[in-house]
Short mmCIF file of C-alpha atoms in Angstrom, two decimals:
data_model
loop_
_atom_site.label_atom_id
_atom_site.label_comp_id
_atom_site.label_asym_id
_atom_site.label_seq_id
_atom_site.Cartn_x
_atom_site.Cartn_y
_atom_site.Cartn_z
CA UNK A 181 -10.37 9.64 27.28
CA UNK A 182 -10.22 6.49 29.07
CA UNK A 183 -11.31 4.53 25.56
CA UNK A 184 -8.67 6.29 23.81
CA UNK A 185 -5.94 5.48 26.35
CA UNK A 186 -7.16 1.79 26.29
CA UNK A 187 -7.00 1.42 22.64
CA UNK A 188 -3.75 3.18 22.53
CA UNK A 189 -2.00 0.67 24.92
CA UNK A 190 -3.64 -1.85 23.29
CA UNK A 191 -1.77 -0.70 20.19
CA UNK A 192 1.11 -0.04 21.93
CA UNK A 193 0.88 -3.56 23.24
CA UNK A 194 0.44 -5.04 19.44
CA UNK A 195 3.72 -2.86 18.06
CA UNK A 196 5.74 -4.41 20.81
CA UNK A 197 4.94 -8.21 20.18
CA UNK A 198 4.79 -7.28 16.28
CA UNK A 199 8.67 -5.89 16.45
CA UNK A 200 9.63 -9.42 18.20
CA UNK A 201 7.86 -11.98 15.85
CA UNK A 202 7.53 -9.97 12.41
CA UNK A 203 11.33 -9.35 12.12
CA UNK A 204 11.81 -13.32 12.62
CA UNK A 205 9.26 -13.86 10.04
CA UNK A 206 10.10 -11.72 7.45
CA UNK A 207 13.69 -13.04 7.38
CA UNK A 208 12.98 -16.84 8.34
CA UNK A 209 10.65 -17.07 5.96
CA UNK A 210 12.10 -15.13 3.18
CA UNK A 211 14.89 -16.82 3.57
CA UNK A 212 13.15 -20.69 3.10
CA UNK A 213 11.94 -18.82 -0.22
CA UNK A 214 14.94 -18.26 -1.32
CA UNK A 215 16.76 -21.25 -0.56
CA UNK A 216 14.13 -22.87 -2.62
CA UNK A 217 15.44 -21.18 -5.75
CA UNK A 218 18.41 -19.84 -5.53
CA UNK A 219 19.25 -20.23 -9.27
CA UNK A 220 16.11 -17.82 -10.03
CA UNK A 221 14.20 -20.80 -12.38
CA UNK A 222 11.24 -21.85 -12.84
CA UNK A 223 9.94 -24.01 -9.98
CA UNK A 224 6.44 -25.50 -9.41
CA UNK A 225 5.08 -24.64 -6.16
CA UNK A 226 1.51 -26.12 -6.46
CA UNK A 227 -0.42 -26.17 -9.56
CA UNK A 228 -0.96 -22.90 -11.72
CA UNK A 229 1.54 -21.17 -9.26
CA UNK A 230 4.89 -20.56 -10.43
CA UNK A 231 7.90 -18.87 -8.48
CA UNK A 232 10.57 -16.66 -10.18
CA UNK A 233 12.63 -14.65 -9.20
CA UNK A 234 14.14 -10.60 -10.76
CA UNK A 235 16.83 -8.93 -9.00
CA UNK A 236 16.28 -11.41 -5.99
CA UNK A 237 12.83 -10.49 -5.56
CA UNK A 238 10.50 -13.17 -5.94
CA UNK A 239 7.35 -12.74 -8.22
CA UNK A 240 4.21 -15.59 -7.50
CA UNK A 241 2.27 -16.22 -10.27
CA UNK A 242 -1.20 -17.37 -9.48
CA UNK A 243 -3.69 -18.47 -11.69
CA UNK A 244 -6.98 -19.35 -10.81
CA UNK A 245 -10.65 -19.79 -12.81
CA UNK A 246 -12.68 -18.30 -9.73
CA UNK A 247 -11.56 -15.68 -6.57
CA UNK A 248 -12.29 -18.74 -4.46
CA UNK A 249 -9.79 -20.86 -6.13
CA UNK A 250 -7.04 -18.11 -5.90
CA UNK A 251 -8.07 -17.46 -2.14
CA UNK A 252 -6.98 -21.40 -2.24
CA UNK A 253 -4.43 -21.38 -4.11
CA UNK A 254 -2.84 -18.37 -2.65
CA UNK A 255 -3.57 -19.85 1.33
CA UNK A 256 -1.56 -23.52 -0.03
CA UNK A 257 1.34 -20.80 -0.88
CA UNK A 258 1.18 -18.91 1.92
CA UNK A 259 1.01 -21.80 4.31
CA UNK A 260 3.71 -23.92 2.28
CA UNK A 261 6.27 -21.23 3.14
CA UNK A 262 5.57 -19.55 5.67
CA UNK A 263 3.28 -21.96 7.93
CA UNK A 264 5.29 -21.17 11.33
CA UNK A 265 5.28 -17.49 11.16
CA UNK A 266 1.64 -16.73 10.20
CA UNK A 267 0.53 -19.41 12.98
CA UNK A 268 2.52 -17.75 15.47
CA UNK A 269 1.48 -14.52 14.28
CA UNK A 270 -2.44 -15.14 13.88
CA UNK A 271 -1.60 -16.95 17.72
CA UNK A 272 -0.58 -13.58 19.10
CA UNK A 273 -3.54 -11.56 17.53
CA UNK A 274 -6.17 -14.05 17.61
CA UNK A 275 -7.41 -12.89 20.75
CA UNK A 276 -7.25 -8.74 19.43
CA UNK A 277 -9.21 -9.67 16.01
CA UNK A 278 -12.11 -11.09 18.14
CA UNK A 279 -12.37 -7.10 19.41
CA UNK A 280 -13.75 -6.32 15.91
CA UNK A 281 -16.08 -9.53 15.21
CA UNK A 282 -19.12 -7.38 15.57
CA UNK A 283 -18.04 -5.38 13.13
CA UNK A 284 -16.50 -8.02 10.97
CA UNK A 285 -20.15 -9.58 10.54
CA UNK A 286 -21.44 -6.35 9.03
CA UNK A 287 -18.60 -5.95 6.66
CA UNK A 288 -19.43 -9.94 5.54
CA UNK A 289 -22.97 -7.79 4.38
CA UNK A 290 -21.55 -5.26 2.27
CA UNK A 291 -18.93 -7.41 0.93
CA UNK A 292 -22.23 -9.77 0.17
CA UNK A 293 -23.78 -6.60 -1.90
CA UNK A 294 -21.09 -4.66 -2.95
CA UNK A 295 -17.68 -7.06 -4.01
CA UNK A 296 -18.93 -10.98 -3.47
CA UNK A 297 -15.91 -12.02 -5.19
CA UNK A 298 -13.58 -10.76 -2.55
CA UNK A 299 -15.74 -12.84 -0.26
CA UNK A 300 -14.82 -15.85 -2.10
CA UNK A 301 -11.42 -15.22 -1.87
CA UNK A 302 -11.54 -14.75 1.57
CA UNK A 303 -13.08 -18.13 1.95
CA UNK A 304 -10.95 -19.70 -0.11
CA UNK A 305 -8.05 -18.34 1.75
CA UNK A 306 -9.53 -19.14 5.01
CA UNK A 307 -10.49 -22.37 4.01
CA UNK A 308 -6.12 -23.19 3.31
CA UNK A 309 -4.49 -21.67 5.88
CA UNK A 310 -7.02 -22.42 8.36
CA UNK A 311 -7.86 -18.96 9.82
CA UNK A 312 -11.52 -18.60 10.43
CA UNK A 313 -13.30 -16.00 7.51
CA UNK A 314 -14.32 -13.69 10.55
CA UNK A 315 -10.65 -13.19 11.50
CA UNK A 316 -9.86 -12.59 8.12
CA UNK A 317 -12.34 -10.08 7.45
CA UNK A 318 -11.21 -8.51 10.76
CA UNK A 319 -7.50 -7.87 9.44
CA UNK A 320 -9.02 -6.72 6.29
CA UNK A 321 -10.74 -3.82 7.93
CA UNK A 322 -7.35 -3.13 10.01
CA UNK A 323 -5.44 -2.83 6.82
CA UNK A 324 -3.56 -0.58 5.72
CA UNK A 325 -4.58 1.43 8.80
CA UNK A 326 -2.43 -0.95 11.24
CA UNK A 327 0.72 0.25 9.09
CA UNK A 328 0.76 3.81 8.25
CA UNK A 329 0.57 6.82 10.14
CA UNK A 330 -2.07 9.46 10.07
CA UNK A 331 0.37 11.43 7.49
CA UNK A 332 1.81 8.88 5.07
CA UNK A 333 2.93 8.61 1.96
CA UNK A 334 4.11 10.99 -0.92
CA UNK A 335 2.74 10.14 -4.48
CA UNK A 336 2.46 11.45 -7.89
CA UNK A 337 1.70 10.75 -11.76
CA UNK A 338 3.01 12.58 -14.80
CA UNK A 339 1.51 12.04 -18.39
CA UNK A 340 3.55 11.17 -21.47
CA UNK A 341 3.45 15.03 -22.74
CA UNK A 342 5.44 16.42 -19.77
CA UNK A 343 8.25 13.85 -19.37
CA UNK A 344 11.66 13.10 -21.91
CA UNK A 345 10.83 10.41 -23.47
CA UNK A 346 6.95 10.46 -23.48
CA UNK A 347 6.55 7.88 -20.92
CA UNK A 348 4.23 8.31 -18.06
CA UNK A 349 5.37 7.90 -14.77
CA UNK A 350 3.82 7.26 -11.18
CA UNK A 351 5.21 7.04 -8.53
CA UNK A 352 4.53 6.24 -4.22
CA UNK A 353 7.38 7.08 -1.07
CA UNK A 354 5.42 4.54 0.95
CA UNK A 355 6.04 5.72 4.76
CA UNK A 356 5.55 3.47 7.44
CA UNK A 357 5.90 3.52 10.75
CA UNK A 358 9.65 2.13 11.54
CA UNK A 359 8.56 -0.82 13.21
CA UNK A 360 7.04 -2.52 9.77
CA UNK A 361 10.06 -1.01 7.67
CA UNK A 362 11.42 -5.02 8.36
CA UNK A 363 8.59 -6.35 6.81
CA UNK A 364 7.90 -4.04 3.95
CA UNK A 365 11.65 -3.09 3.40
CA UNK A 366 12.86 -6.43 4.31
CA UNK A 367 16.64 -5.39 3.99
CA UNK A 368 17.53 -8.84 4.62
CA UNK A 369 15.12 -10.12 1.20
CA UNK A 370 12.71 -8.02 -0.75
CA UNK A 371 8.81 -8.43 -0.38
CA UNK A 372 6.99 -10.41 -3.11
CA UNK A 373 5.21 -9.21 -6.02
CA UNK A 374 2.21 -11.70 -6.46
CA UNK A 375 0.94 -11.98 -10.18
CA UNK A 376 -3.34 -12.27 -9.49
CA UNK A 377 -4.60 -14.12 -12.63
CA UNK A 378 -8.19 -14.99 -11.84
CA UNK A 379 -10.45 -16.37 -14.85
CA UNK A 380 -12.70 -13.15 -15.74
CA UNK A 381 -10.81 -10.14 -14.20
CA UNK A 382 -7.44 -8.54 -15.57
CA UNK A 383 -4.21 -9.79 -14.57
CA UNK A 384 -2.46 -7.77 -12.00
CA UNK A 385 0.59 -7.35 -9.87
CA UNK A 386 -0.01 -6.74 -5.92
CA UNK A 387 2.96 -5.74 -3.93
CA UNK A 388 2.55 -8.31 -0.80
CA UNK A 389 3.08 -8.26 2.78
CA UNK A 390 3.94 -11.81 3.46
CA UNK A 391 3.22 -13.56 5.89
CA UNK A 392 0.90 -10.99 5.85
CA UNK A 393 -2.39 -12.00 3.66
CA UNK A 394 -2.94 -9.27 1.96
CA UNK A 395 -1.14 -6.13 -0.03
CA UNK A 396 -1.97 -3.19 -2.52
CA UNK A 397 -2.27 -3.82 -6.59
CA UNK A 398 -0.11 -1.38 -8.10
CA UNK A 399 -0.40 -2.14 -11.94
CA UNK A 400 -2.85 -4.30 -14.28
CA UNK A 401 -2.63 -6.08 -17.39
CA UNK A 402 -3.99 -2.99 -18.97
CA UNK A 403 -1.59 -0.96 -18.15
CA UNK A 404 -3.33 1.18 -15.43
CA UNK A 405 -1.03 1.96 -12.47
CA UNK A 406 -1.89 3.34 -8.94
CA UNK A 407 -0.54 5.11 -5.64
CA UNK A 408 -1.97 6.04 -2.30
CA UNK A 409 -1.54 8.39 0.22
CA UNK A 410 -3.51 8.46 3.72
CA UNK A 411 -5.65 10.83 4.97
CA UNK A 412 -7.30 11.83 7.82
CA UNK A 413 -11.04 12.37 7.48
CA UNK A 414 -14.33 13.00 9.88
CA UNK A 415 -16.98 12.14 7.42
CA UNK A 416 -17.94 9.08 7.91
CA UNK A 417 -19.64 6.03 6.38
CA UNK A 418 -19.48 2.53 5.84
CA UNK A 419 -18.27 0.49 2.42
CA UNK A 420 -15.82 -0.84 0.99
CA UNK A 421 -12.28 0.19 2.49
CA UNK A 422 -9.40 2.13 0.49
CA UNK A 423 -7.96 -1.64 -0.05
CA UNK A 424 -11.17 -3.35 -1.45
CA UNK A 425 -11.09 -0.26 -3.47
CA UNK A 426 -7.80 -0.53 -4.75
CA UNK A 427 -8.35 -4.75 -6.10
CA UNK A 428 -11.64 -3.97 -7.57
CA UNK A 429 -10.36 -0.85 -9.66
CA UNK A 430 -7.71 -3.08 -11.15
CA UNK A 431 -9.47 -6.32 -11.76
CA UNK A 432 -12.21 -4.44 -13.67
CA UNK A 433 -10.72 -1.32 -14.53
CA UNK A 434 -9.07 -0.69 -18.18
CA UNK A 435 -8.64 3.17 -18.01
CA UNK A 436 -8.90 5.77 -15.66
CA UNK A 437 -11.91 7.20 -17.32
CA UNK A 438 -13.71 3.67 -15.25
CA UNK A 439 -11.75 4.13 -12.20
CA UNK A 440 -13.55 7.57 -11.96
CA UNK A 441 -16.84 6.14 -12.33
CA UNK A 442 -16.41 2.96 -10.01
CA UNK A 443 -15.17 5.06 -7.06
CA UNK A 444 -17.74 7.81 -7.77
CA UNK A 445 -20.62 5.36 -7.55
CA UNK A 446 -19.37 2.80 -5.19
CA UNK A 447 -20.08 3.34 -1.09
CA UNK A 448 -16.79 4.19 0.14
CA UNK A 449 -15.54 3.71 3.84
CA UNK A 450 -14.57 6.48 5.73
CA UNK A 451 -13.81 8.60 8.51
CA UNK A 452 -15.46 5.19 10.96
CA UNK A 453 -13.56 6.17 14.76
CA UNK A 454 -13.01 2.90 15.75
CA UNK A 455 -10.22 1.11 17.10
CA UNK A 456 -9.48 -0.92 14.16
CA UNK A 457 -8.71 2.14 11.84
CA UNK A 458 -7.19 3.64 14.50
CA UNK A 459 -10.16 5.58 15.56
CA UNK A 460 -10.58 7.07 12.00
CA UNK A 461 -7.51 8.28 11.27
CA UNK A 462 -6.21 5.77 8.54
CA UNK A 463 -8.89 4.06 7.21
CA UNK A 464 -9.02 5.50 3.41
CA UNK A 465 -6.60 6.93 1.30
CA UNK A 466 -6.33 9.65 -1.79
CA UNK A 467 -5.28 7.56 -5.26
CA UNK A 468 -3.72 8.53 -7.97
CA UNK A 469 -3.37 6.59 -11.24
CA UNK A 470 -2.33 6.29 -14.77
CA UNK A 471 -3.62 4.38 -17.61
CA UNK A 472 -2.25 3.42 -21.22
CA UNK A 473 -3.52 6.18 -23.02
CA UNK A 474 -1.37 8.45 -20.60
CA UNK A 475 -4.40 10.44 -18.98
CA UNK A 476 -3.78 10.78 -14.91
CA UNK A 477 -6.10 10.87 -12.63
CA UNK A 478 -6.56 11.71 -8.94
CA UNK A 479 -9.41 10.81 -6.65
CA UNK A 480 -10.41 12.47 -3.27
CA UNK A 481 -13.17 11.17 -1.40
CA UNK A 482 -15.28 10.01 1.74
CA UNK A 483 -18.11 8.32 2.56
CA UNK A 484 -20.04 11.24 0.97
CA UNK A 485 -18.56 13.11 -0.80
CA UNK A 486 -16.30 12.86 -4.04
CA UNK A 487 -14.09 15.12 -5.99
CA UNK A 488 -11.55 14.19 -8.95
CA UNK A 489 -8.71 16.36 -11.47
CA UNK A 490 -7.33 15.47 -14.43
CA UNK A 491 -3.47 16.64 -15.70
CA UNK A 492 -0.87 16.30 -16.89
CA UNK A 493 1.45 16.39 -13.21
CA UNK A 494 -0.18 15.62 -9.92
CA UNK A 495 1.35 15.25 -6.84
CA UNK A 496 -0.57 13.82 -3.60
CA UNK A 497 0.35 14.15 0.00
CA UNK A 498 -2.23 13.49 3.44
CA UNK A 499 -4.52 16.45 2.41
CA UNK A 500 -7.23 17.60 0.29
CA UNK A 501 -6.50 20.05 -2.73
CA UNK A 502 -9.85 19.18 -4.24
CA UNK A 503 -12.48 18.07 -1.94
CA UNK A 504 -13.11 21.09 0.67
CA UNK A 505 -11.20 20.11 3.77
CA UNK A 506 -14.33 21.84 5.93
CA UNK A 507 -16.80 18.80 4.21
CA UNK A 508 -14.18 16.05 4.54
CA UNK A 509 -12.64 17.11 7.76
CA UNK A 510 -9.32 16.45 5.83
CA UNK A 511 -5.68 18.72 7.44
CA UNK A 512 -5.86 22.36 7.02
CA UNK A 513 -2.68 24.26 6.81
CA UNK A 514 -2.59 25.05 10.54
CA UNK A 515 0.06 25.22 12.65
CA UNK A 516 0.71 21.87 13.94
CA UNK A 517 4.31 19.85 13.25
CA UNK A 518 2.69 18.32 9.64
CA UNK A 519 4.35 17.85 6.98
CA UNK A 520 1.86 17.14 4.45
CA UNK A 521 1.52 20.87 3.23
CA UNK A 522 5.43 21.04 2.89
CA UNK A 523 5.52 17.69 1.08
CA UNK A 524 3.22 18.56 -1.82
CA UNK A 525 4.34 22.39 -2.32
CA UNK A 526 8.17 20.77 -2.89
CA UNK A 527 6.76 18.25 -5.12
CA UNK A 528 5.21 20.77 -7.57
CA UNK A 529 8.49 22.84 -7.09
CA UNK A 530 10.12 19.87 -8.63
CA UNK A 531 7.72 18.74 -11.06
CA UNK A 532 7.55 22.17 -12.75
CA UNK A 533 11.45 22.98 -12.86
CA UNK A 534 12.08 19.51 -14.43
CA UNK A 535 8.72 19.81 -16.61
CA UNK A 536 9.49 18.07 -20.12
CA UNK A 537 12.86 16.13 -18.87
CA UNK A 538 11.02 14.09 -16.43
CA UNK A 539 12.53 10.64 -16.63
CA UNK A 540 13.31 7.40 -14.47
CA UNK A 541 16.52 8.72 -13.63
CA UNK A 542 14.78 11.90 -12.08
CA UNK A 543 12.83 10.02 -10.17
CA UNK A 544 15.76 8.10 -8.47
CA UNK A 545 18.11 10.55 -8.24
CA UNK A 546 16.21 13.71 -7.69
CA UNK A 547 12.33 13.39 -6.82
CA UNK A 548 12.46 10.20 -4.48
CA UNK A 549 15.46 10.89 -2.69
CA UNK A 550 14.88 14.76 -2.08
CA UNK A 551 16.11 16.48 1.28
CA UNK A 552 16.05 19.95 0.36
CA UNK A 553 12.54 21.21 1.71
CA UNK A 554 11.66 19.97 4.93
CA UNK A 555 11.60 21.13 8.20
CA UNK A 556 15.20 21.86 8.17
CA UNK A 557 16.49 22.51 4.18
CA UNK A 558 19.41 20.28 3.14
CA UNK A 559 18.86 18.03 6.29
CA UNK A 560 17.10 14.71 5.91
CA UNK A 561 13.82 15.04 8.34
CA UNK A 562 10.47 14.18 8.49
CA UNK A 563 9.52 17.32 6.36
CA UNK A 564 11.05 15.63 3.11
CA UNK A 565 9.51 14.04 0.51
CA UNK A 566 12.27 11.13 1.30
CA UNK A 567 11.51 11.21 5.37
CA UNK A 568 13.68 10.55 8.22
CA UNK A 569 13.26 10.86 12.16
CA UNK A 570 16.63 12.41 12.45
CA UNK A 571 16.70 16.24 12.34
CA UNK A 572 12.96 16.67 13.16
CA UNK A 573 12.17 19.02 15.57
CA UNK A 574 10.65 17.47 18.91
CA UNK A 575 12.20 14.39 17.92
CA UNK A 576 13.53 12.18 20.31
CA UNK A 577 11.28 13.94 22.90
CA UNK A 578 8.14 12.82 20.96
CA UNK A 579 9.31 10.05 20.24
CA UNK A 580 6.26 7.57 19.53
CA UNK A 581 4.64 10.50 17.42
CA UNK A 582 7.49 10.41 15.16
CA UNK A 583 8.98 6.98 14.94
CA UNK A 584 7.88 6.44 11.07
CA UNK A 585 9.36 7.93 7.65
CA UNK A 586 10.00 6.44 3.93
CA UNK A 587 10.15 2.45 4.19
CA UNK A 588 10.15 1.93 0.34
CA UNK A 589 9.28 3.54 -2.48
CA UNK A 590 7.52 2.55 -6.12
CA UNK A 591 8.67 3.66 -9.74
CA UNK A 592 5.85 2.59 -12.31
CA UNK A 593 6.87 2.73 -15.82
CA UNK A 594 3.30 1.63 -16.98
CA UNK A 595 4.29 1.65 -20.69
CA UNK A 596 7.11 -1.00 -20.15
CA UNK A 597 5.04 -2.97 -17.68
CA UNK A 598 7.79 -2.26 -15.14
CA UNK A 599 8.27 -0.98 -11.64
CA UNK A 600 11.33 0.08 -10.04
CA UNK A 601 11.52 -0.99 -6.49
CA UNK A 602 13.91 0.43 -3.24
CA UNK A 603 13.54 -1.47 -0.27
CA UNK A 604 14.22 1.73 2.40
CA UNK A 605 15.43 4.94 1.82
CA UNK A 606 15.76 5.68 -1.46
CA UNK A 607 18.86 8.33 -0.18
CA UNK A 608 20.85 5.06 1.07
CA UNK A 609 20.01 1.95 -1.11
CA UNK A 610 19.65 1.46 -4.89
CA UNK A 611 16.14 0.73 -7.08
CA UNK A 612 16.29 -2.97 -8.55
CA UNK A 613 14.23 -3.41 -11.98
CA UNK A 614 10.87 -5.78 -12.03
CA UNK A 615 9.81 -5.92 -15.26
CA UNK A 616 6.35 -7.70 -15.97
CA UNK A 617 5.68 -7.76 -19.39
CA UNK A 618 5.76 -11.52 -19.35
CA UNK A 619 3.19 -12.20 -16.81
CA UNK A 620 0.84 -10.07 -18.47
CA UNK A 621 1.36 -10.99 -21.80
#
């Protein structure tokens, strides 16, 4: 008890100094972005990376011929525009990250064996911003996990033959904990999208967490297209974590018939109690994806054990509908305030009445923004599939247990190369339109 009290206040202790210098850093160096280009053209930042801007939101195109020379390229970025914030940040958790060196060094061996080029970029990337590799490597293992909470995220994927205009569709309510909804909402300036073009590997477009080093690839040159949800496991193992995951799949991945097999045979991360994935709560996720030929896909897995479905509509909340819950420790349907069991049974309820006249505009206007399951029907709350504090039960009482809900959300249009983006609650503020058919052509 005492080692869980101790972690939490260290935690607690993070979140605090986070709130004070993140919300500065987002904004300050957002802003300096901005400024840079305010007339959305072309502008060369260093060589082989080029800045535009869509609907304000800037898109950083970075070409490299080797995962070192984008871990380069991308720290001369990084550290061109943001320099102050990530060294005041890295200041403030220099001294946490050396809690998880030991662990940090093991990771450097299966990164070694299993995904060498992700190495490089790490070096690369330590090598221009001037964070040592082990630090790195630490924040890579804390990632996602120091964002989301234990029940995060509402995704799902439809296939060309259930929607209007036989398009697929995926999409991902990312829920954060509030404090973060500044950095990943930024309702001040949008979050970048950053273009990965590295010699060898498919293009793809990562939706980044500047100053922040790192962020989750969401579609590929290929036109396969992913979302995550968390999910709480006990098995446990080490690998590669639900991130690592996520960048190999789409720099190597065409279809989802080779997603299947590279998470099937890859060792997987999981269900590790330690403090720095929040003693096993966060640290993978469930995906779903998408591909060009319209087949979806969803994956549930640990360390050992691996389960998969194929359909035509899937929807994925912070439990297991395929992999038995008594193997993977994942939520049962008990009785404690979750809402991951009343998020996916209202997502089906909407997936099947609008079955064959699923379109974008369903997705904005009906799916994303929906308050009428829940804890409390026709009341925004935590229970919704678009989730607010207000209106759930306990809440303010419990007020550290419930201090997260939607903090963006993701509309893939894989066909059109496209993404619709909301920068907070898709109830309040309107999608803007990144279309990126000309970085990947």
């Amino acid at each position: 008890m005492e080692k869980i009290l101790t972690g939490r206040m260290i935690t607690t202790s993070l979140i605090i100094m986070f709130i004070l210098t993140s919300s500065l850093s987002s904004f300050v160096g957002s802003k300096i972005l901005v400024c840079q280009n305010k007339r959305a053209v072309r502008s060369n930042v260093e060589k082989d990376i080029v800045v535009k801007y869509r609907n304000n939101i800037p898109i950083i195109h970075i070409k490299a011929n080797s995962p070192y020379e984008y871990g380069l390229k991308r720290g001369q970025f990084l550290m061109r525009y943001y320099r102050k914030p990530i060294l005041k940040l890295y200041t403030l958790y220099r001294n946490f990250l050396n809690i998880f060196h030991t662990e940090a060094e093991k990771h450097v061996e299966i990164l070694e064996d299993l995904y060498p080029s992700f190495l490089e970029r790490l070096k690369g990337l330590s090598n221009s911003t001037g964070i040592p590799l082990i630090d790195l490597i630490s924040f890579d293992l804390m990632f996602p996990s120091f964002l989301m909470g234990k029940e995060a995220c509402t995704a799902t994927a439809v296939s060309a033959r259930v929607t209007k205009n036989n398009q697929s569709f995926i999409s991902w309510n990312v829920d954060l904990l509030y404090i973060y909804k500044i950095v990943v909402s930024r309702y001040f300036r949008s979050p970048p999208v950053i273009i990965c073009n590295i010699s060898g590997t498919y293009k793809y477009a990562e939706f980044g967490f500047l100053p922040f080093l790192f962020g989750f690839a969401l579609i590929n040159e290929k036109g396969l297209a992913y979302a995550g949800t968390q999910v709480t496991v006990n098995d446990s193992g080490e690998g590669l974590t639900s991130l690592e995951l996520n960048h190999l799949a789409m720099e190597t991945c065409a279809n989802v018939d080779e997603v299947e097999y590279l998470y099937r045979n890859m060792e997987r991360q999981s269900g590790v109690k330690k403090l720095n994935n929040v003693f096993g709560m966060t640290c993978n996720m469930n995906t779903l994806w998408v591909d060009s030929n319209n087949d979806v896909l969803l994956i549930e897995y640990t360390h050992n054990y691996f389960a998969s479905k194929r359909a035509d509509m899937i929807a994925e909340t912070n439990h297991h509908q395929v992999l038995d819950p008594n193997l993977s420790g994942a939520p049962k349907n008990d009785s404690y305030l979750g809402s991951t069991y009343l998020r996916l049974e209202r997502a089906y309820e909407l997936l099947n009445r609008y079955n064959g006249s699923i379109d974008i505009d369903f997705y904005k206007n009906v799916f994303t923004t929906d308050h009428k399951g829940g804890f409390i029907e026709d009341k925004p709350d935590l229970g919704d599939i678009c989730r607010h504090t207000l209106n759930t039960p306990n809440f303010p009482w419990d007020f550290f247990k419930y201090m997260y809900g939607t903090a963006c959300v993701v509309i893939i249009h894989p066909a059109n190369f496209s993404a619709y983006y909301c920068p907070g609650h898709p109830c309040w503020m309107p999608f803007a339109l990144l279309d990126f058919r000309e970085e990947f052509r």
